[in-house]
Amino acid sequence: MSTAFKTAPPFSHRTVAASAADAIRRKIFDGELKDGEPLRQDLLAAEFGISRTPIREALVQLEAEGLIRIEPHKGAVVREASVADIEEIFELRHLLEPVLLERSAPSLAAADFDHIEAILDEYSAELRNHNVKRWGELNTLFHTALYAKAERPQIRAIVDKLLTASDRYTRLQLLHTDGLKRAEKEHAEIVTLCRKRKFAAAADVLRSHILVVKASLLDFVARRG
Amino acid sequence: MSTAFKTAPPFSHRTVAASAADAIRRKIFDGELKDGEPLRQDLLAAEFGISRTPIREALVQLEAEGLIRIEPHKGAVVREASVADIEEIFELRHLLEPVLLERSAPSLAAADFDHIEAILDEYSAELRNHNVKRWGELNTLFHTALYAKAERPQIRAIVDKLLTASDRYTRLQLLHTDGLKRAEKEHAEIVTLCRKRKFAAAADVLRSHILVVKASLLDFVARRG
DNA sequence: CGATTGAATATTGTATAAAATCGACGACCT
DNA sequence: AGGTCGTCGATTTTATACAATATTCAATCG
């Protein structure tokens, strides 16, 4: 099984450690590594055919991203998220994403909106296919495309982390279909309002959209918990 | 010259790498390592009397914190903050800190307020001594003490990073005295309002306080730039 | 004289080996 | 029986050795 960084050309201007971080991150998002599961340096190094040194660097990186937890001399485990964590993630999104939208949307060109709507079209298609994994990716793509012109790199970095974290739960099929349909409508509404340059209104819809998704997620967790 | 982690007892439940990160972080905050200055692994390892491996981990950690920048095969440099970066830091503080205050303040006990006011007293004393370094520490302490009961660990983590980043500039003597005096008054006002359980009003003062500090900082930068 | 190429050197990135730490199991004492 | 201490194996952490990459600077060519 070839991994991403093995197939990359030798001219790749990235370190092995960075690629290893990508590979491990993907394994976590794909559920290949479940919550609480220990990440043994030996095994990861052997699996990727590299030594433990870059693995260690990758783990430090992933801990900073909040994906894993490292305890000295005990090792790294995939960080399980509590209900409180999920609530906080969406609280942050609720605070930050509208800011990005209002900064970015006025600078988006017609071509940008076309691109965004193409994402939404594929989203709708995948919705019918129940392809949750791809849906999550598209959802993240949609949000980041909206914020592309915000010129707030630090806020962007935080929001990107939050989006991937959210994605982790949605990929676990934590959302039910009516929630997804509602999201579909709200996404379209946001784009429409932005095209009409009603940015404040779009931000309002975004705010309530995030609250709805949050409620939907927490409702699902409550049902099964 | 002994470093923090060398004097620590051998039972310290921290890794050498983590302590090295602390030491390097301190060097940056204290201005011992200036903006744009390269961090050579060799020298740091020799200085701390350890090998390069834990130094590398510390650097990865510090990059994740946004303090340095690492380019493959070129090395790490202290990240210089642009005016835009400073603006964004304060924009984030303006967004997030009032949320923490409103969450935390209702849970603060009388003893907590006493503690906070003790910090402010020392702050005032140091203000007369023009001890900028200690002032910065106390300022950060004041804010974090206010948010102690917020129970929002992720937001706290972000704000803590923002506060230390802000501290870096204030330590560089970037604030003039009248700004500091004004901050002194606003801090006291926030505490007073919280004691009276007027939390929303306190949050408003905090918001304008952050904006004032931001303006003061940018004004100073503009003057010298 | 300026631009360019290529070896020498400095520095980072990775692999491997050594040291330190933790958890568990079992012997021993009370 | 219950609890404590010490040893062993597994694992992480650090050190050292080696490889890859970038930078410097002098020699060469136009």
Tab-separated table of N, CA and C (backbone and C1' of nucleotides) in Angstrom, chain C residues 2-27:
chain	number	residue	atom	x	y	z
C	2	DG	P	30.891	44.981	-13.002
C	2	DG	O5'	29.888	43.863	-13.521
C	2	DG	C5'	29.066	44.143	-14.661
C	2	DG	C4'	28.412	42.868	-15.149
C	2	DG	C3'	27.642	42.098	-14.075
C	2	DG	O3'	26.401	41.648	-14.617
C	2	DG	C1'	29.280	40.688	-15.040
C	3	DA	P	25.310	40.941	-13.692
C	3	DA	O5'	25.286	39.457	-14.269
C	3	DA	C5'	25.212	39.283	-15.679
C	3	DA	C4'	25.444	37.824	-16.031
C	3	DA	C3'	24.672	36.832	-15.155
C	3	DA	O3'	24.100	35.832	-15.981
C	3	DA	C1'	26.981	36.343	-15.064
C	4	DT	P	23.213	34.654	-15.391
C	4	DT	O5'	24.210	33.406	-15.339
C	4	DT	C5'	25.158	33.243	-16.390
C	4	DT	C4'	25.962	31.975	-16.137
C	4	DT	C3'	25.254	30.907	-15.309
C	4	DT	O3'	25.569	29.624	-15.824
C	4	DT	C1'	27.259	31.475	-14.253
C	5	DT	P	24.669	28.305	-15.513
C	5	DT	O5'	25.784	27.231	-15.172
C	5	DT	C5'	27.006	27.246	-15.921
C	5	DT	C4'	28.140	26.759	-15.049
C	5	DT	C3'	27.805	25.524	-14.199
C	5	DT	O3'	28.788	24.543	-14.407
C	5	DT	C1'	28.797	27.188	-12.865
C	6	DG	P	28.508	22.954	-14.110
C	6	DG	O5'	29.496	22.656	-12.903
C	6	DG	C5'	30.844	23.087	-13.007
C	6	DG	C4'	31.476	23.103	-11.636
C	6	DG	C3'	31.049	21.940	-10.735
C	6	DG	O3'	32.181	21.481	-10.019
C	6	DG	C1'	30.628	23.964	-9.643
C	7	DA	P	32.311	19.893	-9.661
C	7	DA	O5'	33.148	19.902	-8.306
C	7	DA	C5'	34.486	20.349	-8.315
C	7	DA	C4'	34.736	21.302	-7.166
C	7	DA	C3'	34.761	20.635	-5.778
C	7	DA	O3'	35.880	21.124	-5.058
C	7	DA	C1'	33.258	22.444	-5.761
C	8	DA	P	36.377	20.344	-3.754
C	8	DA	O5'	35.966	21.335	-2.576
C	8	DA	C5'	36.572	22.622	-2.522
C	8	DA	C4'	36.003	23.412	-1.355
C	8	DA	C3'	35.967	22.655	-0.034
C	8	DA	O3'	36.354	23.534	1.020
C	8	DA	C1'	33.779	23.355	-0.592
C	9	DT	P	36.484	23.002	2.505
C	9	DT	O5'	35.182	23.585	3.202
C	9	DT	C5'	34.833	24.961	2.999
C	9	DT	C4'	33.460	25.236	3.585
C	9	DT	C3'	33.192	24.595	4.948
C	9	DT	O3'	32.699	25.583	5.822
C	9	DT	C1'	31.417	24.144	3.496
C	10	DA	P	32.637	25.353	7.406
C	10	DA	O5'	31.116	25.752	7.662
C	10	DA	C5'	30.554	26.815	6.897
C	10	DA	C4'	29.038	26.703	6.922
C	10	DA	C3'	28.463	26.299	8.279
C	10	DA	O3'	27.319	27.094	8.530
C	10	DA	C1'	27.724	24.784	6.634
C	11	DT	P	26.669	27.135	9.986
C	11	DT	O5'	25.335	26.301	9.791
C	11	DT	C5'	24.417	26.698	8.776
C	11	DT	C4'	23.404	25.606	8.551
C	11	DT	C3'	22.871	24.954	9.827
C	11	DT	O3'	21.523	25.346	10.015
C	11	DT	C1'	23.308	23.355	8.098
C	12	DT	P	20.578	24.674	11.138
C	12	DT	O5'	19.694	23.644	10.310
C	12	DT	C5'	19.016	24.093	9.147
C	12	DT	C4'	18.584	22.910	8.297
C	12	DT	C3'	17.563	21.995	8.977
C	12	DT	O3'	16.502	21.733	8.065
C	12	DT	C1'	19.401	20.725	8.211
C	13	DG	P	15.218	20.915	8.548
C	13	DG	O5'	15.524	19.411	8.109
C	13	DG	C5'	15.352	19.057	6.737
C	13	DG	C4'	15.609	17.574	6.555
C	13	DG	C3'	14.693	16.655	7.375
C	13	DG	O3'	14.197	15.640	6.510
C	13	DG	C1'	16.953	16.124	7.806
C	14	DT	P	13.134	14.593	7.121
C	14	DT	O5'	14.066	13.338	7.449
C	14	DT	C5'	14.718	12.675	6.369
C	14	DT	C4'	15.557	11.538	6.877
C	14	DT	C3'	14.823	10.462	7.684
C	14	DT	O3'	14.984	9.234	7.006
C	14	DT	C1'	16.857	11.113	8.763
C	15	DA	P	14.373	7.897	7.624
C	15	DA	O5'	15.649	7.255	8.333
C	15	DA	C5'	16.796	7.025	7.532
C	15	DA	C4'	17.903	6.354	8.351
C	15	DA	C3'	17.459	5.121	9.149
C	15	DA	O3'	18.431	4.104	8.976
C	15	DA	C1'	18.456	6.717	10.598
C	16	DT	P	18.130	2.640	9.534
C	16	DT	O5'	18.983	2.615	10.900
C	16	DT	C5'	20.386	2.839	10.821
C	16	DT	C4'	20.972	3.054	12.195
C	16	DT	C3'	20.649	1.949	13.233
C	16	DT	O3'	21.845	1.601	13.893
C	16	DT	C1'	20.249	4.061	14.141
C	17	DA	P	21.875	0.218	14.743
C	17	DA	O5'	22.550	0.712	16.098
C	17	DA	C5'	23.600	1.669	16.032
C	17	DA	C4'	23.719	2.398	17.361
C	17	DA	C3'	23.591	1.505	18.592
C	17	DA	O3'	24.525	1.927	19.566
C	17	DA	C1'	22.007	3.221	18.714
C	18	DA	P	24.878	0.966	20.787
C	18	DA	O5'	24.494	1.857	22.044
C	18	DA	C5'	25.111	3.129	22.200
C	18	DA	C4'	24.306	3.991	23.142
C	18	DA	C3'	24.083	3.391	24.535
C	18	DA	O3'	24.452	4.367	25.494
C	18	DA	C1'	22.042	4.144	23.649
C	19	DA	P	24.519	3.963	27.066
C	19	DA	O5'	23.295	4.765	27.695
C	19	DA	C5'	23.159	6.149	27.406
C	19	DA	C4'	21.833	6.669	27.930
C	19	DA	C3'	21.501	6.239	29.352
C	19	DA	O3'	21.144	7.392	30.076
C	19	DA	C1'	19.689	5.748	27.915
C	20	DA	P	20.771	7.338	31.641
C	20	DA	O5'	19.188	7.501	31.576
C	20	DA	C5'	18.663	8.553	30.780
C	20	DA	C4'	17.145	8.517	30.853
C	20	DA	C3'	16.575	8.243	32.246
C	20	DA	O3'	15.489	9.122	32.449
C	20	DA	C1'	15.724	6.657	30.721
C	21	DT	P	14.807	9.309	33.856
C	21	DT	O5'	13.381	8.656	33.665
C	21	DT	C5'	12.572	9.077	32.563
C	21	DT	C4'	11.470	8.079	32.355
C	21	DT	C3'	10.732	7.655	33.624
C	21	DT	O3'	9.418	8.171	33.557
C	21	DT	C1'	11.177	5.802	32.166
C	22	DC	P	8.393	8.020	34.759
C	22	DC	O5'	7.456	6.833	34.253
C	22	DC	C5'	6.933	6.899	32.926
C	22	DC	C4'	6.270	5.590	32.564
C	22	DC	C3'	5.363	5.034	33.655
C	22	DC	O3'	4.100	4.707	33.099
C	22	DC	C1'	6.930	3.371	32.951
C	23	DG	P	2.844	4.450	34.086
C	23	DG	O5'	2.581	2.890	33.889
C	23	DG	C5'	2.505	2.372	32.572
C	23	DG	C4'	2.468	0.863	32.613
C	23	DG	C3'	1.587	0.277	33.717
C	23	DG	O3'	0.817	-0.787	33.172
C	23	DG	C1'	3.821	-0.534	33.942
C	24	DA	P	-0.204	-1.604	34.103
C	24	DA	O5'	0.485	-3.052	34.196
C	24	DA	C5'	1.220	-3.540	33.069
C	24	DA	C4'	1.958	-4.818	33.441
C	24	DA	C3'	1.221	-5.723	34.430
C	24	DA	O3'	1.429	-7.072	34.057
C	24	DA	C1'	3.313	-5.123	35.327
C	25	DC	P	0.414	-8.203	34.576
C	25	DC	O5'	1.379	-9.329	35.159
C	25	DC	C5'	2.629	-9.596	34.506
C	25	DC	C4'	3.648	-10.012	35.536
C	25	DC	C3'	3.115	-10.955	36.625
C	25	DC	O3'	3.813	-12.192	36.543
C	25	DC	C1'	4.445	-9.197	37.555
C	26	DG	P	3.335	-13.441	37.436
C	26	DG	O5'	4.415	-13.453	38.609
C	26	DG	C5'	5.801	-13.374	38.281
C	26	DG	C4'	6.604	-13.079	39.530
C	26	DG	C3'	6.240	-13.950	40.740
C	26	DG	O3'	7.427	-14.387	41.369
C	26	DG	C1'	6.131	-11.680	41.329
C	27	DA	P	7.435	-15.629	42.342
C	27	DA	O5'	8.437	-15.144	43.489
C	27	DA	C5'	9.709	-14.630	43.113
C	27	DA	C4'	10.210	-13.687	44.204
C	27	DA	C3'	10.203	-14.292	45.604
C	27	DA	O3'	11.421	-13.955	46.259
C	27	DA	C1'	8.918	-12.306	45.579
